[in-house]
Amino acid sequence: MQVKIQPSLRMGTILLLFLLTSEGACAEFFIKKVILIIQPRNEVQRSTNVSLICQAEVSRTAGSHLNYKYIFYKDYQPLNTDQTNAMDSLYSIPDARVGHSGRYKCAVVIEEKKRESNTEYLTVKGLLAPVLTVDKLRLTEGDDVTAVCTAEGETGFLMFFFRDGHEELYRKETNSQKVELKLLLDKGTVNMFCYYSINLGSTAETSNNSNVISIDIEELGIKPNITVIPSTYVTEGDNITFSCSVNMTPQRNTELILSHGRTTLSSNMIHEDYAMLAKANDSGEYECISSLGGVHKSSSLNITVKEIFSIPFLSIHPAEVFEGEYFAITCQIRSLASRIQREDIKYSIFRDKTLVINDNGYNGTAGKATNGKYVCKAEANRIIKESSMLLLGAKVLVSKPEITVDGPVIVDKPFWIRCHSENGSLPIIYSLKSNNFILNRTEVSHFQEEARFLTMISIPSDISRYLCEAENNGQVSIKMSERLHVTVIVPVGKPLLTVLPVPENIEEGNDVTLICGIPKGSPPISFRFYGSNHTAIHTTTVQSNSSSFVLSTVKRKNSGNYYCEAFNMADMSSRSDIVKVEVSLAMWKKALIAVFCMLLVALLVLFIVMRYKAKRGKRQMAAKLSVKPASPKSDDSLTLSLTHDPHYNAHTEQMLSGETHTSFA
């Protein structure tokens, strides 16, 4: 039967399911605190069952369902994670050991919110004493023993120690509860025990000692005997024989070695003796060493070897010899044994390992051919001894010195003179001389040194008076240099500036020549001319003691103060006195001004004359007009007649009225 569900009922069911499923998602919560509880307590004895309980106190909306995630930590490292909807979680540590001691805490995570508990410290007391076992209680020297130290049930990283009383035999760290090792023990009795410790961060817990096991080690009888023939006190040239033996039947791996200091003389002493010819440097301790497996035994004795004759001594006379001088080499023995005579000793002298003479003396002339490393050999009773090496290097007489200077030589300025010989053995004594008078001397003892003398001259010709003398073997080795010949620089004297034409006769348009000359100075000379505003207008370098510069077509603006400077390689400049130059107008300008002035004066005179004449005529006219007429109508008639006169004009009227004007074209 099929039930038909109305659409409105279906929609209501879906809505109800959605509300039920989304209730937890929309729930609001707050983690108030998280608590870690250690049960039964924070400090327990080993083998106790310990429980860690993590409790969460959460505030949430009524009817909400939350999922809790619990995380437990030991020493800040995660131990366990538990997913639940309960308000707490349990982490168990059954049968707790010291290795479980540490800092514990837990955390609760709900959705994306996390909160941690406080940190609690768990202390587990009581380490079990370990158990020591060995595979042998008796062994022979050189055999090894297997020892096992066990700490049953302990966890964590353990450090095991094996000891024989106060002596530590071995130690090893492991995360296992036991350690097994092989030990090679010395002879005698070993009382072995073991213990272990566990690191708890800032502290460490150490167990009690294990049981003690006594192990007896039988000494291996391979100690050798050493003998020498004829005795332990011999003289150079004697034959001595060493014997080594062991009081046991030699085994296949047994070794018997004879050594002297760090030198092995023989490694086959089991089958044969060792013989040698005694020498002075053979004195000392001789040791016979027997070895079997890892066991070594030894016996020793001291041998004293007396010299049959002393080491030869080589000497050269004189100690220092120059090329061309005679020298003598002597080889001597200072002491010898009574069993030989001095005549029994044979001598040989070598130069650079090549035989020079079979004798104890050699004479020669010093030179390159006789230079070298000399040694002397003495032989008697099959003993050969060699002297120390002696170097003969004939000294070279000093060569003729060369005299030079450092830098330029300037009059009245200090300069350095250097003396140097290309050849000559050190030390060399150099003397600076002025003619035959010694000024100073110095000794050069190293190749890096130089003979330098500080001096000064006031006259250039004095430079040729200097000589250099060198010696390295007294008066016979004296060598004299040539006289010193170098260029001497004379500083420039005070310049004199000359102006042509003379400064008082310079007109516009003229060419003015400036001449700068010096009374002294070594060429090349540099001259520099300065104009009216102290600006350099010309610089030149010449080989003479004067130079000139032309100012072309001068103008009035060229007037001013002029001077010059002179300098040369002495780097000392000198300045002339100032010369004042005044440029006057050109002649034609002067004539034009004169003509203009004369014309102006003429016009002024003409004006004055005409003014004077005009005033005079006015006075005369006025005088004529002031004459009285014969009848009362005479004025009227005169006026009438002048008015009708054709020569009557405004000018005349102005003259009558007293106003007269004069003009010049």
PDB file of N, CA, C and O in Angstrom, residues 353-379:
ATOM      1  N   LYS A 353     130.809  18.908   0.000  1.00  0.00           N
ATOM      2  CA  LYS A 353     130.792  17.443  -0.118  1.00  0.00           C
ATOM      3  C   LYS A 353     131.837  16.890  -1.080  1.00  0.00           C
ATOM      4  O   LYS A 353     131.789  15.705  -1.435  1.00  0.00           O
ATOM      5  N   THR A 354     132.767  17.721  -1.496  1.00  0.00           N
ATOM      6  CA  THR A 354     133.859  17.285  -2.375  1.00  0.00           C
ATOM      7  C   THR A 354     135.160  17.320  -1.587  1.00  0.00           C
ATOM      8  O   THR A 354     135.465  18.318  -0.914  1.00  0.00           O
ATOM      9  N   LEU A 355     135.937  16.232  -1.659  1.00  0.00           N
ATOM     10  CA  LEU A 355     137.192  16.146  -0.919  1.00  0.00           C
ATOM     11  C   LEU A 355     138.163  17.220  -1.387  1.00  0.00           C
ATOM     12  O   LEU A 355     138.426  17.374  -2.582  1.00  0.00           O
ATOM     13  N   VAL A 356     138.693  17.950  -0.393  1.00  0.00           N
ATOM     14  CA  VAL A 356     139.701  18.975  -0.684  1.00  0.00           C
ATOM     15  C   VAL A 356     141.091  18.450  -0.379  1.00  0.00           C
ATOM     16  O   VAL A 356     142.022  18.584  -1.181  1.00  0.00           O
ATOM     17  N   ILE A 357     141.236  17.823   0.819  1.00  0.00           N
ATOM     18  CA  ILE A 357     142.550  17.325   1.227  1.00  0.00           C
ATOM     19  C   ILE A 357     142.363  16.271   2.310  1.00  0.00           C
ATOM     20  O   ILE A 357     141.442  16.358   3.129  1.00  0.00           O
ATOM     21  N   ASN A 358     143.219  15.249   2.299  1.00  0.00           N
ATOM     22  CA  ASN A 358     143.239  14.239   3.354  1.00  0.00           C
ATOM     23  C   ASN A 358     144.257  14.663   4.403  1.00  0.00           C
ATOM     24  O   ASN A 358     145.364  14.116   4.512  1.00  0.00           O
ATOM     25  N   ASP A 359     143.916  15.624   5.173  1.00  0.00           N
ATOM     26  CA  ASP A 359     144.794  16.169   6.198  1.00  0.00           C
ATOM     27  C   ASP A 359     143.931  16.981   7.152  1.00  0.00           C
ATOM     28  O   ASP A 359     142.753  17.228   6.884  1.00  0.00           O
ATOM     29  N   ASN A 360     144.530  17.413   8.247  1.00  0.00           N
ATOM     30  CA  ASN A 360     143.779  18.208   9.212  1.00  0.00           C
ATOM     31  C   ASN A 360     143.987  19.697   9.025  1.00  0.00           C
ATOM     32  O   ASN A 360     143.575  20.492   9.869  1.00  0.00           O
ATOM     33  N   GLY A 361     144.630  20.112   7.923  1.00  0.00           N
ATOM     34  CA  GLY A 361     144.833  21.529   7.652  1.00  0.00           C
ATOM     35  C   GLY A 361     144.797  21.818   6.165  1.00  0.00           C
ATOM     36  O   GLY A 361     145.111  20.961   5.324  1.00  0.00           O
ATOM     37  N   TYR A 362     144.371  23.042   5.825  1.00  0.00           N
ATOM     38  CA  TYR A 362     144.293  23.452   4.418  1.00  0.00           C
ATOM     39  C   TYR A 362     144.510  24.947   4.349  1.00  0.00           C
ATOM     40  O   TYR A 362     143.889  25.717   5.119  1.00  0.00           O
ATOM     41  N   ASN A 363     145.380  25.408   3.446  1.00  0.00           N
ATOM     42  CA  ASN A 363     145.662  26.827   3.226  1.00  0.00           C
ATOM     43  C   ASN A 363     145.252  27.194   1.812  1.00  0.00           C
ATOM     44  O   ASN A 363     145.423  26.399   0.870  1.00  0.00           O
ATOM     45  N   GLY A 364     144.729  28.409   1.636  1.00  0.00           N
ATOM     46  CA  GLY A 364     144.306  28.839   0.316  1.00  0.00           C
ATOM     47  C   GLY A 364     144.182  30.345   0.219  1.00  0.00           C
ATOM     48  O   GLY A 364     144.385  31.071   1.198  1.00  0.00           O
ATOM     49  N   THR A 365     143.878  30.804  -0.988  1.00  0.00           N
ATOM     50  CA  THR A 365     143.655  32.224  -1.246  1.00  0.00           C
ATOM     51  C   THR A 365     142.159  32.435  -1.430  1.00  0.00           C
ATOM     52  O   THR A 365     141.530  31.768  -2.259  1.00  0.00           O
ATOM     53  N   ALA A 366     141.616  33.342  -0.663  1.00  0.00           N
ATOM     54  CA  ALA A 366     140.169  33.560  -0.680  1.00  0.00           C
ATOM     55  C   ALA A 366     139.718  34.065  -2.041  1.00  0.00           C
ATOM     56  O   ALA A 366     140.368  34.917  -2.657  1.00  0.00           O
ATOM     57  N   GLY A 367     138.591  33.532  -2.477  1.00  0.00           N
ATOM     58  CA  GLY A 367     138.011  33.934  -3.758  1.00  0.00           C
ATOM     59  C   GLY A 367     136.787  33.101  -4.037  1.00  0.00           C
ATOM     60  O   GLY A 367     136.372  32.250  -3.232  1.00  0.00           O
ATOM     61  N   LYS A 368     136.179  33.320  -5.177  1.00  0.00           N
ATOM     62  CA  LYS A 368     134.966  32.579  -5.519  1.00  0.00           C
ATOM     63  C   LYS A 368     135.224  31.084  -5.580  1.00  0.00           C
ATOM     64  O   LYS A 368     134.353  30.279  -5.265  1.00  0.00           O
ATOM     65  N   ALA A 369     136.429  30.679  -6.003  1.00  0.00           N
ATOM     66  CA  ALA A 369     136.742  29.258  -6.147  1.00  0.00           C
ATOM     67  C   ALA A 369     136.833  28.558  -4.802  1.00  0.00           C
ATOM     68  O   ALA A 369     136.596  27.346  -4.699  1.00  0.00           O
ATOM     69  N   THR A 370     137.200  29.281  -3.743  1.00  0.00           N
ATOM     70  CA  THR A 370     137.356  28.660  -2.426  1.00  0.00           C
ATOM     71  C   THR A 370     136.153  28.885  -1.524  1.00  0.00           C
ATOM     72  O   THR A 370     136.132  28.393  -0.390  1.00  0.00           O
ATOM     73  N   ASN A 371     135.168  29.614  -1.978  1.00  0.00           N
ATOM     74  CA  ASN A 371     133.955  29.806  -1.172  1.00  0.00           C
ATOM     75  C   ASN A 371     133.159  28.511  -1.113  1.00  0.00           C
ATOM     76  O   ASN A 371     133.109  27.743  -2.084  1.00  0.00           O
ATOM     77  N   GLY A 372     132.516  28.238   0.020  1.00  0.00           N
ATOM     78  CA  GLY A 372     131.676  27.055   0.118  1.00  0.00           C
ATOM     79  C   GLY A 372     131.475  26.623   1.549  1.00  0.00           C
ATOM     80  O   GLY A 372     131.873  27.290   2.505  1.00  0.00           O
ATOM     81  N   LYS A 373     130.841  25.435   1.716  1.00  0.00           N
ATOM     82  CA  LYS A 373     130.554  24.857   3.020  1.00  0.00           C
ATOM     83  C   LYS A 373     131.616  23.793   3.324  1.00  0.00           C
ATOM     84  O   LYS A 373     131.726  22.792   2.608  1.00  0.00           O
ATOM     85  N   TYR A 374     132.376  24.019   4.383  1.00  0.00           N
ATOM     86  CA  TYR A 374     133.473  23.129   4.746  1.00  0.00           C
ATOM     87  C   TYR A 374     133.067  22.256   5.937  1.00  0.00           C
ATOM     88  O   TYR A 374     132.429  22.731   6.893  1.00  0.00           O
ATOM     89  N   VAL A 375     133.457  20.977   5.873  1.00  0.00           N
ATOM     90  CA  VAL A 375     133.316  20.054   6.995  1.00  0.00           C
ATOM     91  C   VAL A 375     134.594  19.237   7.093  1.00  0.00           C
ATOM     92  O   VAL A 375     135.345  19.076   6.121  1.00  0.00           O
ATOM     93  N   CYS A 376     134.806  18.726   8.307  1.00  0.00           N
ATOM     94  CA  CYS A 376     135.985  17.904   8.558  1.00  0.00           C
ATOM     95  C   CYS A 376     135.534  16.544   9.083  1.00  0.00           C
ATOM     96  O   CYS A 376     134.626  16.474   9.929  1.00  0.00           O
ATOM     97  N   LYS A 377     136.162  15.472   8.628  1.00  0.00           N
ATOM     98  CA  LYS A 377     135.867  14.126   9.102  1.00  0.00           C
ATOM     99  C   LYS A 377     137.122  13.535   9.733  1.00  0.00           C
ATOM    100  O   LYS A 377     138.231  13.680   9.204  1.00  0.00           O
ATOM    101  N   ALA A 378     136.888  12.874  10.882  1.00  0.00           N
ATOM    102  CA  ALA A 378     137.983  12.182  11.576  1.00  0.00           C
ATOM    103  C   ALA A 378     137.599  10.716  11.737  1.00  0.00           C
ATOM    104  O   ALA A 378     136.452  10.403  12.073  1.00  0.00           O
ATOM    105  N   GLU A 379     138.574   9.795  11.516  1.00  0.00           N
ATOM    106  CA  GLU A 379     138.284   8.355  11.552  1.00  0.00           C
ATOM    107  C   GLU A 379     139.361   7.644  12.350  1.00  0.00           C
ATOM    108  O   GLU A 379     140.569   7.882  12.172  1.00  0.00           O
TER     109      GLU A 379
END
